[in-house]
PDB file of C-alpha atoms and ligand atoms in Angstrom:
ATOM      1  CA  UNK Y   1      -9.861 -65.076-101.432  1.00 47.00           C
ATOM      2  CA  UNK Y   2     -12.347 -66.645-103.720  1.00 49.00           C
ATOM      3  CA  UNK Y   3     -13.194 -70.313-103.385  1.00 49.00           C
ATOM      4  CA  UNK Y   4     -13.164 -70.837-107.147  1.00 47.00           C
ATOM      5  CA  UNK Y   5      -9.601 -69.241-106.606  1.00 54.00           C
ATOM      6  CA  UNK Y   6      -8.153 -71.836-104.532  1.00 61.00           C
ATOM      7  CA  UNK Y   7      -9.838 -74.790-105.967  1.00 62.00           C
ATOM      8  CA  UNK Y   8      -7.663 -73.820-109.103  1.00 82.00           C
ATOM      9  CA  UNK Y   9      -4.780 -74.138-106.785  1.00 94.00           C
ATOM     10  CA  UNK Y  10      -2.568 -71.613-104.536  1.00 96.00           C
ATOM     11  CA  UNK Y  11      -0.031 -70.412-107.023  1.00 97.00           C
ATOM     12  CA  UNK Y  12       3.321 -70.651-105.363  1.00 98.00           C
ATOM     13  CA  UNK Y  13       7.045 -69.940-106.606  1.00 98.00           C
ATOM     14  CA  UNK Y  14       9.650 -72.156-107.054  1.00 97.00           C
ATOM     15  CA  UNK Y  15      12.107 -70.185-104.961  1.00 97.00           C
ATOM     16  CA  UNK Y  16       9.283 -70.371-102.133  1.00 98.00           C
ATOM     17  CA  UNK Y  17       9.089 -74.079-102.432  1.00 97.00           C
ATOM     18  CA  UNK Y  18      12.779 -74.150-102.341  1.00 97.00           C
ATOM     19  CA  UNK Y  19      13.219 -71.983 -99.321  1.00 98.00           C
ATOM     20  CA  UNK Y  20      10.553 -73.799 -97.223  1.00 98.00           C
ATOM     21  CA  UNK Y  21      12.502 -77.108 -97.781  1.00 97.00           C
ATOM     22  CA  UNK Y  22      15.834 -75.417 -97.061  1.00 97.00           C
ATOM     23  CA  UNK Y  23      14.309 -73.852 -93.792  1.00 98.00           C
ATOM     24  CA  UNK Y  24      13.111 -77.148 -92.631  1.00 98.00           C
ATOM     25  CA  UNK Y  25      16.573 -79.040 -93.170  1.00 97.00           C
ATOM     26  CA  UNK Y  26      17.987 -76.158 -91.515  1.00 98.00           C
ATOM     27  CA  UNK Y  27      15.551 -76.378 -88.058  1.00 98.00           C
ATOM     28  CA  UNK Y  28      16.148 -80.457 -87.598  1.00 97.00           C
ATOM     29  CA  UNK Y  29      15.409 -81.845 -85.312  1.00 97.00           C
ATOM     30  CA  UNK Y  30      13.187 -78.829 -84.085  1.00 97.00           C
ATOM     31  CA  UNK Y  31       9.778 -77.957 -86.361  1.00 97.00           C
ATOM     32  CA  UNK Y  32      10.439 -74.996 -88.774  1.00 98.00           C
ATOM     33  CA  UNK Y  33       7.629 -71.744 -89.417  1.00 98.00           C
ATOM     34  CA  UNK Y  34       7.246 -69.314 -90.989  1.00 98.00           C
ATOM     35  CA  UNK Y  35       4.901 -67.181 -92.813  1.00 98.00           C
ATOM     36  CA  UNK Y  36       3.916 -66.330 -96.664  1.00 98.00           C
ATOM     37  CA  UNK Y  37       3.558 -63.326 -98.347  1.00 98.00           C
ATOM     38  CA  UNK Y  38       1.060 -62.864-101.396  1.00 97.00           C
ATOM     39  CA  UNK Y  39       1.398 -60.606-104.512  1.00 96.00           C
ATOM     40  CA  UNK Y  40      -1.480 -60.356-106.364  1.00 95.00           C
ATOM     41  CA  UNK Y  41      -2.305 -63.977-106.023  1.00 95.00           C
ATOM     42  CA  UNK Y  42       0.991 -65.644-106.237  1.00 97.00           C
ATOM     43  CA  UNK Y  43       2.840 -66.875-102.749  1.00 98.00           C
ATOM     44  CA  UNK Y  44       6.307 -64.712-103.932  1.00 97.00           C
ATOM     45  CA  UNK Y  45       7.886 -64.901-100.369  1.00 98.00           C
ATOM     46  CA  UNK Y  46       8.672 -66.770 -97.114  1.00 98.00           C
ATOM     47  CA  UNK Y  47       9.589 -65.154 -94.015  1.00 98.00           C
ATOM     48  CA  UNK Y  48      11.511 -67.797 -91.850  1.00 98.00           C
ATOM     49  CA  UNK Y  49       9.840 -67.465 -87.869  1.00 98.00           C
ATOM     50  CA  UNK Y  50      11.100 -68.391 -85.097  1.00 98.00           C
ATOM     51  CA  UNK Y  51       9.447 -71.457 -82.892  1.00 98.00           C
ATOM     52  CA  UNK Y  52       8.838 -70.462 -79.811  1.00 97.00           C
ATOM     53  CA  UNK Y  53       7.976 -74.121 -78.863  1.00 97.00           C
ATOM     54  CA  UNK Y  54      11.738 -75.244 -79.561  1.00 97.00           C
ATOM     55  CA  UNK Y  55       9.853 -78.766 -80.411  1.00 96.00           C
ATOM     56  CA  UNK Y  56       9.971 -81.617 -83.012  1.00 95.00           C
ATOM     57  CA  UNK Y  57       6.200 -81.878 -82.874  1.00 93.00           C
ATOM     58  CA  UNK Y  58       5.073 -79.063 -82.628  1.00 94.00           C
ATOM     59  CA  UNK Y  59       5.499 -75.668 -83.408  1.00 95.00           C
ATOM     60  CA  UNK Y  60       4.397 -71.726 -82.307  1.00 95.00           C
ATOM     61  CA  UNK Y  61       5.055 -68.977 -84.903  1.00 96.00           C
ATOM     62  CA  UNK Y  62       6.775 -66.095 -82.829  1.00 97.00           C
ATOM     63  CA  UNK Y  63       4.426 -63.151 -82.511  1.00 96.00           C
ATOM     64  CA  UNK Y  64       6.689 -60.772 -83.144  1.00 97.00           C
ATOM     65  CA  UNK Y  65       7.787 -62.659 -86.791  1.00 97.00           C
ATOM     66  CA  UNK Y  66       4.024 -62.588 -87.433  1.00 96.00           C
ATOM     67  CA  UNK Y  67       3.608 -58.469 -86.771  1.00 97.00           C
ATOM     68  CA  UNK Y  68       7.088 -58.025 -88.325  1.00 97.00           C
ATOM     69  CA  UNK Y  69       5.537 -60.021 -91.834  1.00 97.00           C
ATOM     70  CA  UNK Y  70       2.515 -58.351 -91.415  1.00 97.00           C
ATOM     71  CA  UNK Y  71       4.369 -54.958 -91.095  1.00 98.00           C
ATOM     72  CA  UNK Y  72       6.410 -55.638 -94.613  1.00 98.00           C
ATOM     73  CA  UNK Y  73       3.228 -57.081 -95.944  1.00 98.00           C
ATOM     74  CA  UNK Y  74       1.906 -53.753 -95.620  1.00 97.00           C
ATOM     75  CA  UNK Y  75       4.757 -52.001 -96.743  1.00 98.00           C
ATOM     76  CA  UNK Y  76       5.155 -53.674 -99.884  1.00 97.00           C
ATOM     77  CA  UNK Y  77       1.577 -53.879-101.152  1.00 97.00           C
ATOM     78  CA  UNK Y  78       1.331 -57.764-100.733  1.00 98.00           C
ATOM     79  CA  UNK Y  79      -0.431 -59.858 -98.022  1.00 97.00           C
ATOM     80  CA  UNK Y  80       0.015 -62.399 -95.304  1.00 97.00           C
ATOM     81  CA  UNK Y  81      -1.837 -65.586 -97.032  1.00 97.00           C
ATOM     82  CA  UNK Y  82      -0.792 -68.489 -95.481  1.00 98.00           C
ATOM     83  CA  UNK Y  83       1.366 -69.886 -92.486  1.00 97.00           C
ATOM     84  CA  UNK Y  84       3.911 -73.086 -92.724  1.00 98.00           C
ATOM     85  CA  UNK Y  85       5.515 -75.269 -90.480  1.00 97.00           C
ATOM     86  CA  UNK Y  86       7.415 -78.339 -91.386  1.00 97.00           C
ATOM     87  CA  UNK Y  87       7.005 -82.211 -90.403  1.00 96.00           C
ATOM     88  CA  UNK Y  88      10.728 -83.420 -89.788  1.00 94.00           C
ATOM     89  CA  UNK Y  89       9.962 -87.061 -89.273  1.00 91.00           C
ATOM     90  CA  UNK Y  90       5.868 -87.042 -90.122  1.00 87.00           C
ATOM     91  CA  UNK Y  91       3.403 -87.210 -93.304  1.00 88.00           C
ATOM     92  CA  UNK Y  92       2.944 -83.975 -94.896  1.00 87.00           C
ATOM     93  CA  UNK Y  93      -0.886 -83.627 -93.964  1.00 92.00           C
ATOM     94  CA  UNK Y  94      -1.920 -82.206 -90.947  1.00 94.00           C
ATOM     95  CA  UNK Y  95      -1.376 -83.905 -87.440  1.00 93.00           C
ATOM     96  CA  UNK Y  96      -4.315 -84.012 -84.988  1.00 91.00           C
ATOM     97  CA  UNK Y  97      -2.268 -81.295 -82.979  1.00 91.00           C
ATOM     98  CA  UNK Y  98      -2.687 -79.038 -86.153  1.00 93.00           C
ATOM     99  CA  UNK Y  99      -6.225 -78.981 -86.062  1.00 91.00           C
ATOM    100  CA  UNK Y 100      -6.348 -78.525 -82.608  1.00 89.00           C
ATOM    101  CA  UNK Y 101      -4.060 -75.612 -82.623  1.00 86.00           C
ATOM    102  CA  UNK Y 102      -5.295 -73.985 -85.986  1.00 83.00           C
ATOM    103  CA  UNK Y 103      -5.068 -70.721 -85.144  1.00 78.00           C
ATOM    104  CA  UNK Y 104      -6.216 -68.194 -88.113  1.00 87.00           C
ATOM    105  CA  UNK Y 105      -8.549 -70.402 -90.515  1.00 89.00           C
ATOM    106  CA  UNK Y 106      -8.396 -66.850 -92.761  1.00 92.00           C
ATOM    107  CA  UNK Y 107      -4.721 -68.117 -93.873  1.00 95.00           C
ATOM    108  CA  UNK Y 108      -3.547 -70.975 -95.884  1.00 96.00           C
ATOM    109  CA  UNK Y 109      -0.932 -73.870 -94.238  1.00 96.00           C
ATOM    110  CA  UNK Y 110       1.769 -75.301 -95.815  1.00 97.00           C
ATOM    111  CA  UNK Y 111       2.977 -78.362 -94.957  1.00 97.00           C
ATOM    112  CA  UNK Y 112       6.662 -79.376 -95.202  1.00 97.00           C
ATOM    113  CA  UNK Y 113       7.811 -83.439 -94.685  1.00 95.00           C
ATOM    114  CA  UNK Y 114      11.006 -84.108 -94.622  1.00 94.00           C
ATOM    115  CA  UNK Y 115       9.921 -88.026 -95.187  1.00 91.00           C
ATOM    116  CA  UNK Y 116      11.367 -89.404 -98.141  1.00 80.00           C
ATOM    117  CA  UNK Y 117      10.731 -87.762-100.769  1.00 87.00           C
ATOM    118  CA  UNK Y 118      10.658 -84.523 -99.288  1.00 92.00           C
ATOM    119  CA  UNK Y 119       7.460 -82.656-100.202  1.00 94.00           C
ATOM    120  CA  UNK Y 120       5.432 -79.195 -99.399  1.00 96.00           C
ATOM    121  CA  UNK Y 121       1.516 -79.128 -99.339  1.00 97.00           C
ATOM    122  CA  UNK Y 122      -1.394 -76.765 -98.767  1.00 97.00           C
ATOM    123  CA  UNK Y 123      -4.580 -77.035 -97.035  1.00 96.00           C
ATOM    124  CA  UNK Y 124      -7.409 -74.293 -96.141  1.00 95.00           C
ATOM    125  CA  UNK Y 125      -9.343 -74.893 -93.027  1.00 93.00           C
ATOM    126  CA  UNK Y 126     -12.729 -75.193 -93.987  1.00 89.00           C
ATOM    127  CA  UNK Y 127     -15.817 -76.742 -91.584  1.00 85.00           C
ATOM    128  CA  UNK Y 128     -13.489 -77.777 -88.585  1.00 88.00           C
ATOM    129  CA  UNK Y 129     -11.771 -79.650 -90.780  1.00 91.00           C
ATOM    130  CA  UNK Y 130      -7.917 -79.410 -93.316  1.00 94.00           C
ATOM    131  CA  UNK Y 131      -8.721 -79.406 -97.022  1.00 94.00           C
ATOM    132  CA  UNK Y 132      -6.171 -80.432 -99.705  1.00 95.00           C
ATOM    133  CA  UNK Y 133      -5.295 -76.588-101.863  1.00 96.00           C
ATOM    134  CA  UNK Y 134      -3.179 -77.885-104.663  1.00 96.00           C
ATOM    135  CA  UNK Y 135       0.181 -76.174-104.545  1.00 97.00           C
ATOM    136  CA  UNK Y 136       0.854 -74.908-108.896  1.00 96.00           C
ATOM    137  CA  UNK Y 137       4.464 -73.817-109.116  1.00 95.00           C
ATOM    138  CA  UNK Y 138       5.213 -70.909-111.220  1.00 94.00           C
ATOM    139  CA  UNK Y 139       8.828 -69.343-111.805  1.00 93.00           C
TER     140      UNK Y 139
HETATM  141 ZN1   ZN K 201       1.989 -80.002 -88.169  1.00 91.97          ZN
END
């Protein structure tokens, strides 16, 4: 992925948006994840994952969701870009236990808060640190 690329923003669909929000009303009170496919630059799917961790603070993509998205990935010409996990009762930037847990800096994470208003964001881990990746909704 180019950086010029992402500073323009991770192109995203709606329906991904939609389905991230959906999954992480559907986990409460636990953490929802999940992983996100990308066709030819566009974020065009969300696997829902399982967390392992069971927790409202934290959360541990399955590794068998994460081989089984890789696997269709594969199958279907697109790519694993980017990992998300929701915030049921936090901000929608990255906790202290996200950095310290990061565990692939090659893949994007979106962020899901359930605070009021409910909201998704990206960041790239750049430097030891979370960046901002704009999210740009397409149809
Ligand atoms: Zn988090």
């Amino acid at each position: 992925m180019g950086a010029a690329m992402i500073a323009e923003g991770i192109r995203t669909r709606q329906t991904v948006i939609d389905a991230m929000l959906a999954h992480a009303r559907a986990a409460l009170p636990e953490e929802c994840c999940g992983l996100l496919l990308d066709c030819d630059g566009v974020i065009d799917e969300a696997i829902a994952a399982t967390n392992v961790r069971h927790s409202p603070t934290r959360f541990e993509i399955d590794p068998r969701d994460h081989v089984a998205a890789i696997r269709k990935a594969r199958a279907t010409g697109r790519t694993v870009r980017a990992a998300y996990h929701s915030h049921p009762a936090g901000p929608p930037g990255p906790s202290a236990t996200d950095a310290a847990e990061m565990g692939d800096p090659s893949l994007l994470y979106f962020i899901v808060s359930l605070q009021d208003p409910a909201a998704v964001h990206a960041f790239r881990w750049e430097g030891g640190n979370f960046s901002a990746v704009p999210i740009v909704p397409v149809p």
